[in-house]
CSV table of C-alpha atoms in Angstrom, one decimal:
chain,number,residue,atom,x,y,z
A,1,MET,CA,25.7,-10.2,37.6
A,2,SER,CA,23.3,-13.0,36.8
A,3,LEU,CA,21.3,-10.5,34.7
A,4,ASP,CA,24.3,-9.6,32.6
A,5,VAL,CA,25.2,-13.2,32.0
A,6,GLY,CA,21.6,-13.9,30.9
A,7,LEU,CA,21.8,-11.0,28.3
A,8,GLU,CA,25.2,-12.2,27.0
A,9,THR,CA,24.1,-15.8,26.6
A,10,ARG,CA,20.6,-15.2,25.2
A,11,PRO,CA,20.4,-15.9,21.5
A,12,LYS,CA,20.4,-12.9,19.2
A,13,LEU,CA,17.1,-12.1,17.6
A,14,LYS,CA,16.7,-12.7,13.9
A,15,LYS,CA,16.1,-9.8,11.5
A,16,GLN,CA,12.3,-10.2,11.4
A,17,GLU,CA,12.2,-10.6,15.1
A,18,ARG,CA,14.2,-7.4,15.7
A,19,ARG,CA,11.8,-5.5,13.5
A,20,GLU,CA,8.7,-6.8,15.2
A,21,HIS,CA,10.3,-5.8,18.6
A,22,ILE,CA,10.9,-2.3,17.2
A,23,LEU,CA,7.3,-1.9,16.1
A,24,LEU,CA,6.1,-3.2,19.5
A,25,GLU,CA,8.3,-0.7,21.3
A,26,LEU,CA,6.8,2.2,19.3
A,27,ARG,CA,3.4,1.2,20.5
A,28,LEU,CA,4.6,1.8,24.0
A,29,ARG,CA,6.6,5.0,23.5
A,30,PRO,CA,6.7,7.6,20.7
A,31,HIS,CA,10.4,7.4,19.9
A,32,VAL,CA,13.3,4.9,19.9
A,33,ARG,CA,17.0,5.5,19.5
A,34,ILE,CA,19.4,3.6,17.3
A,35,SER,CA,22.0,3.4,20.0
A,36,GLU,CA,19.6,1.9,22.6
A,37,LEU,CA,18.2,-0.7,20.1
A,38,ALA,CA,21.7,-1.7,19.1
A,39,GLU,CA,22.7,-2.3,22.7
A,40,ARG,CA,19.5,-4.2,23.4
A,41,PHE,CA,19.7,-6.4,20.4
A,42,ARG,CA,23.6,-6.8,20.6
A,43,VAL,CA,24.0,-5.7,17.0
A,44,SER,CA,25.8,-2.8,15.3
A,45,THR,CA,24.1,0.6,14.9
A,46,GLU,CA,24.3,0.1,11.1
A,47,THR,CA,22.2,-3.1,11.4
A,48,VAL,CA,19.6,-1.2,13.4
A,49,ARG,CA,19.7,1.6,10.9
A,50,ARG,CA,18.9,-0.8,8.1
A,51,ASP,CA,16.0,-2.2,10.1
A,52,LEU,CA,14.6,1.2,10.6
A,53,GLU,CA,15.0,2.2,6.9
A,54,LYS,CA,13.2,-1.0,5.8
A,55,LEU,CA,10.3,-0.4,8.2
A,56,SER,CA,10.1,3.2,7.1
A,57,ALA,CA,10.0,2.1,3.4
A,58,ASP,CA,7.2,-0.2,4.3
A,59,GLY,CA,5.3,2.7,5.8
A,60,LEU,CA,5.4,1.3,9.4
A,61,LEU,CA,7.3,4.1,11.2
A,62,ASP,CA,8.8,7.5,10.6
A,63,ARG,CA,12.6,7.9,10.5
A,64,ALA,CA,13.9,10.6,12.9
A,65,HIS,CA,17.3,11.9,13.8
A,66,GLY,CA,19.1,9.2,15.7
A,67,GLY,CA,16.2,6.8,15.6
A,68,ALA,CA,12.6,6.5,14.6
A,69,SER,CA,9.2,7.7,15.7
A,70,ALA,CA,5.7,6.2,15.7
A,71,LEU,CA,3.6,7.3,12.8
A,72,ALA,CA,1.9,10.6,13.3
A,73,SER,CA,-1.7,10.2,14.2
A,74,GLY,CA,-4.5,12.1,12.6
A,75,HIS,CA,-8.0,11.4,11.4
A,76,TYR,CA,-8.3,9.8,8.0
A,77,PRO,CA,-11.6,8.1,7.2
A,78,GLY,CA,-11.5,4.3,7.5
A,79,PHE,CA,-12.5,1.9,4.7
A,80,ASP,CA,-16.2,1.7,5.8
A,81,GLU,CA,-16.5,5.5,5.9
A,82,ARG,CA,-14.9,6.0,2.5
A,83,ALA,CA,-16.9,3.2,0.9
A,84,SER,CA,-20.2,4.9,1.8
A,85,ALA,CA,-19.2,8.2,0.0
A,86,ARG,CA,-19.5,8.9,-3.8
A,87,VAL,CA,-20.8,5.4,-4.4
A,88,GLU,CA,-22.1,6.1,-7.9
A,89,GLU,CA,-18.8,7.6,-9.1
A,90,ARG,CA,-16.8,4.7,-7.7
A,91,GLU,CA,-19.2,2.2,-9.4
A,92,ARG,CA,-18.6,3.9,-12.7
A,93,ILE,CA,-14.9,3.8,-12.3
A,94,GLY,CA,-14.9,0.2,-11.1
A,95,ARG,CA,-17.1,-0.9,-14.1
A,96,MET,CA,-14.7,0.7,-16.6
A,97,ALA,CA,-11.6,-0.7,-14.9
A,98,ALA,CA,-13.2,-4.2,-15.0
A,99,SER,CA,-13.8,-3.9,-18.7
A,100,LEU,CA,-10.1,-3.5,-19.4
A,101,VAL,CA,-9.2,-6.9,-17.9
A,102,GLN,CA,-8.7,-9.6,-20.6
A,103,PRO,CA,-9.4,-13.3,-20.0
A,104,GLY,CA,-6.5,-15.2,-18.5
A,105,GLU,CA,-4.7,-12.1,-17.2
A,106,THR,CA,-2.8,-11.9,-13.8
A,107,LEU,CA,-3.6,-9.0,-11.6
A,108,MET,CA,-2.6,-7.2,-8.4
A,109,VAL,CA,-5.3,-5.2,-6.7
A,110,ASP,CA,-4.8,-3.2,-3.5
A,111,SER,CA,-7.2,-2.3,-0.8
A,112,GLY,CA,-9.6,0.6,-1.3
A,113,SER,CA,-13.2,1.6,-1.6
A,114,THR,CA,-12.9,2.0,-5.4
A,115,THR,CA,-10.9,-1.2,-6.0
A,116,VAL,CA,-13.7,-3.1,-4.3
A,117,GLN,CA,-16.1,-1.8,-6.8
A,118,PHE,CA,-13.7,-2.9,-9.5
A,119,ALA,CA,-13.6,-6.4,-7.9
A,120,ARG,CA,-17.4,-6.5,-7.8
A,121,PHE,CA,-17.8,-5.8,-11.5
A,122,LEU,CA,-15.0,-8.1,-12.5
A,123,ALA,CA,-16.7,-10.9,-10.6
A,124,TYR,CA,-20.0,-10.0,-12.3
A,125,ASP,CA,-18.4,-10.1,-15.7
A,126,GLY,CA,-17.0,-13.6,-15.0
A,127,THR,CA,-13.6,-12.8,-16.5
A,128,PRO,CA,-11.1,-15.7,-15.9
A,129,CYS,CA,-8.1,-14.3,-14.1
A,130,ILE,CA,-5.7,-14.7,-11.2
A,131,VAL,CA,-5.7,-11.9,-8.6
A,132,ILE,CA,-3.2,-11.2,-5.9
A,133,THR,CA,-4.6,-8.8,-3.2
A,134,ASN,CA,-3.9,-7.5,0.3
A,135,SER,CA,-7.6,-6.7,0.7
A,136,PHE,CA,-10.2,-9.0,2.3
A,137,PRO,CA,-13.2,-7.1,0.8
A,138,VAL,CA,-11.6,-7.4,-2.6
A,139,ALA,CA,-11.0,-11.1,-2.1
A,140,MET,CA,-14.6,-11.6,-0.9
A,141,ALA,CA,-16.0,-9.7,-3.8
A,142,LEU,CA,-14.0,-11.8,-6.3
A,143,GLY,CA,-15.0,-14.9,-4.4
A,144,GLN,CA,-18.4,-14.5,-5.9
A,145,SER,CA,-17.0,-15.5,-9.3
A,146,ASP,CA,-16.0,-19.1,-10.2
A,147,ALA,CA,-13.8,-17.6,-12.9
A,148,ALA,CA,-11.4,-15.7,-10.6
A,149,SER,CA,-8.6,-17.3,-8.6
A,150,VAL,CA,-7.7,-15.2,-5.6
A,151,ILE,CA,-4.3,-15.2,-3.7
A,152,MET,CA,-4.2,-13.3,-0.4
A,153,CYS,CA,-1.0,-11.7,0.7
A,154,PRO,CA,0.4,-12.5,4.1
A,155,GLY,CA,1.1,-9.7,6.5
A,156,ASP,CA,0.0,-7.6,9.5
A,157,TYR,CA,-3.7,-7.1,9.7
A,158,LEU,CA,-5.0,-3.5,9.7
A,159,PRO,CA,-8.5,-3.7,11.1
A,160,SER,CA,-9.7,-0.2,10.0
A,161,GLU,CA,-9.0,-1.2,6.3
A,162,SER,CA,-9.7,-5.0,6.4
A,163,ALA,CA,-6.3,-5.4,4.8
A,164,VAL,CA,-2.8,-6.6,5.4
A,165,ILE,CA,0.3,-4.5,5.3
A,166,GLY,CA,4.0,-4.8,6.3
A,167,THR,CA,7.2,-6.4,5.3
A,168,ASP,CA,5.7,-9.9,4.7
A,169,ALA,CA,3.1,-8.5,2.3
A,170,VAL,CA,5.6,-6.4,0.4
A,171,GLU,CA,8.1,-9.3,0.1
A,172,PHE,CA,5.3,-11.6,-1.1
A,173,LEU,CA,4.3,-9.1,-3.8
A,174,GLU,CA,8.0,-8.8,-4.9
A,175,ARG,CA,8.1,-12.5,-5.6
A,176,HIS,CA,5.4,-12.2,-8.3
A,177,SER,CA,5.0,-10.5,-11.7
A,178,VAL,CA,1.6,-9.8,-13.2
A,179,ASP,CA,0.0,-8.3,-16.3
A,180,ARG,CA,-1.6,-5.3,-14.6
A,181,CYS,CA,-2.2,-3.8,-11.3
A,182,LEU,CA,-5.2,-1.7,-10.1
A,183,ILE,CA,-4.6,0.6,-7.2
A,184,GLY,CA,-6.3,3.5,-5.4
A,185,ALA,CA,-4.7,6.5,-3.6
A,186,THR,CA,-5.4,9.3,-1.2
A,187,GLY,CA,-4.5,11.8,-3.8
A,188,ILE,CA,-2.8,12.5,-7.1
A,189,SER,CA,-0.8,15.6,-8.0
A,190,GLU,CA,2.1,16.7,-10.2
A,191,GLY,CA,4.4,14.6,-8.0
A,192,GLY,CA,2.4,11.4,-8.5
A,193,PRO,CA,0.0,9.4,-6.4
A,194,SER,CA,0.3,9.5,-2.7
A,195,GLU,CA,-1.2,7.7,0.3
A,196,THR,CA,-2.2,8.5,3.9
A,197,VAL,CA,-3.2,5.0,5.3
A,198,ARG,CA,-0.3,3.5,7.3
A,199,GLY,CA,1.6,0.9,5.3
A,200,PHE,CA,-0.4,1.3,2.0
A,201,ALA,CA,2.2,3.3,0.1
A,202,ALA,CA,4.8,0.4,0.3
A,203,ILE,CA,2.1,-2.0,-0.9
A,204,LYS,CA,1.2,0.2,-3.9
A,205,ARG,CA,4.9,0.7,-4.8
A,206,ALA,CA,5.5,-3.0,-4.9
A,207,MET,CA,2.5,-3.6,-7.1
A,208,LEU,CA,3.6,-0.9,-9.5
A,209,ARG,CA,7.1,-2.4,-9.7
A,210,ARG,CA,5.8,-5.9,-10.4
A,211,SER,CA,3.1,-5.0,-13.1
A,212,THR,CA,3.5,-4.5,-16.8
A,213,VAL,CA,0.4,-2.2,-17.0
A,214,SER,CA,-0.8,-0.1,-14.1
A,215,HIS,CA,-4.1,1.7,-13.5
A,216,LEU,CA,-4.8,4.3,-10.8
A,217,LEU,CA,-8.5,4.3,-9.8
A,218,VAL,CA,-9.5,7.6,-8.2
A,219,ASP,CA,-12.6,9.8,-8.2
A,220,CYS,CA,-12.2,13.5,-9.1
A,221,GLU,CA,-12.0,14.6,-5.5
A,222,LYS,CA,-8.6,13.1,-5.3
A,223,PHE,CA,-7.2,15.4,-8.0
A,224,GLY,CA,-4.6,17.9,-6.6
A,225,ARG,CA,-4.6,16.2,-3.2
A,226,LYS,CA,-1.4,15.0,-1.5
A,227,GLY,CA,-1.2,12.2,1.0
A,228,LEU,CA,1.4,11.7,3.7
A,229,ALA,CA,3.6,9.2,1.8
A,230,GLN,CA,4.6,9.3,-1.9
A,231,VAL,CA,3.7,6.2,-3.8
A,232,GLY,CA,5.6,6.9,-7.1
A,233,ASN,CA,5.9,9.2,-10.0
A,234,LEU,CA,3.2,9.9,-12.6
A,235,SER,CA,5.3,8.1,-15.2
A,236,ASP,CA,5.0,4.9,-13.1
A,237,MET,CA,1.3,4.6,-14.2
A,238,THR,CA,-0.2,3.6,-17.5
A,239,SER,CA,-3.6,5.2,-16.9
A,240,VAL,CA,-5.8,7.1,-14.5
A,241,ILE,CA,-9.4,6.0,-14.4
A,242,SER,CA,-11.7,8.6,-12.9
A,243,ASP,CA,-15.3,10.0,-13.1
A,244,GLN,CA,-14.2,13.3,-14.5
A,245,GLU,CA,-11.3,14.9,-16.5
A,246,PRO,CA,-8.7,16.5,-14.3
A,247,GLU,CA,-8.2,20.2,-14.4
A,248,GLU,CA,-5.8,21.5,-17.0
A,249,GLU,CA,-2.7,21.8,-14.8
A,250,LEU,CA,-2.8,18.2,-13.6
A,251,ALA,CA,-4.0,17.1,-17.1
A,252,SER,CA,-0.8,18.7,-18.5
A,253,TRP,CA,1.4,16.9,-16.1
A,254,LEU,CA,-0.3,13.6,-17.0
A,255,ARG,CA,0.2,14.2,-20.7
A,256,ARG,CA,3.9,15.0,-20.2
A,257,ALA,CA,4.2,11.7,-18.3
A,258,ASP,CA,2.4,9.9,-21.1
A,259,VAL,CA,-0.4,8.8,-18.7
A,260,GLU,CA,-3.7,8.1,-20.4
A,261,VAL,CA,-6.8,9.5,-18.7
A,262,LEU,CA,-9.9,7.3,-18.9
A,263,VAL,CA,-13.2,8.9,-17.9
A,264,ALA,CA,-16.0,6.6,-16.7
A,265,ARG,CA,-19.3,8.1,-17.8
C-alpha cells in the first residue's frame, strides 16, 4: 500500500523528462508500449503517443504498432572512417562550397566529413560569417579563423560523430533563420536526400527549413543511394555540390526540381 501511495503522490514528470525516460528505457529493452508508459507516467495514451512521434521525428527511435522500438542496429562507418576516404574529392567539394559564402552571411552547417572540408576552406578564406553547427569538428575548423563566429547547438552528444543530436538541438535550430545551410547526406535519389546516422535526418530537416539557400555537399558515390531516414525532397535544396555530374536519371530528377548541380573540378 505504501508503494501505491508513493506513486500517486510523486510529482508527474515534465515533457522533456518523460522523453528522456523513454530513451533510457529503450537502451534497456528493444520495445516499449504506449499503455505501459502512460500508466507509469500517469498521463494519457495520447500524451505518450505525441512523445513518441516527436522522438521519432527527431530520429531517436522507431515507431512501432502500439509503442516504439530502439533504432535498428547495423554497421555504418563512423565519422573518422568516412573522413579518411575520398579525401581529394571532399576537398574539392569543400573548396567550391566555401567560395559561395559571401562576407557577413549567416550559415547552418551540419556534421559530416565533407562539411568539415568546407569549414576548413571557409576558415582559410577568412570570410566573415556567423555559423551555427551541431558538429564539434566543424566548430574546431572554423575556430582557426578570427573572421568566423561559431555557435554550437545544445543536445545529446553522439561520440561516433563528434556531434550533437536530439530534441534540444532541433528546437535550437528552429529558433534561428540563416542565409544558407550546407549539409551532407548518406545518399541522394529521386526521392531526395536521405540519412543513416541516428538523429541526423531531423537536424538536416531543421536546417533546410530555416535557411533561404541550401546546398547539399555529396561526392558522386552518394548518387542513387538511399539512407534509412528521408531528409526532404529534391525541391528543398538550392544546389547539389559534387565532384562529378550525376547520371542522367538523377540529373533529370534534379532538373525537374529546379536544383542546380555544381561540379567541383
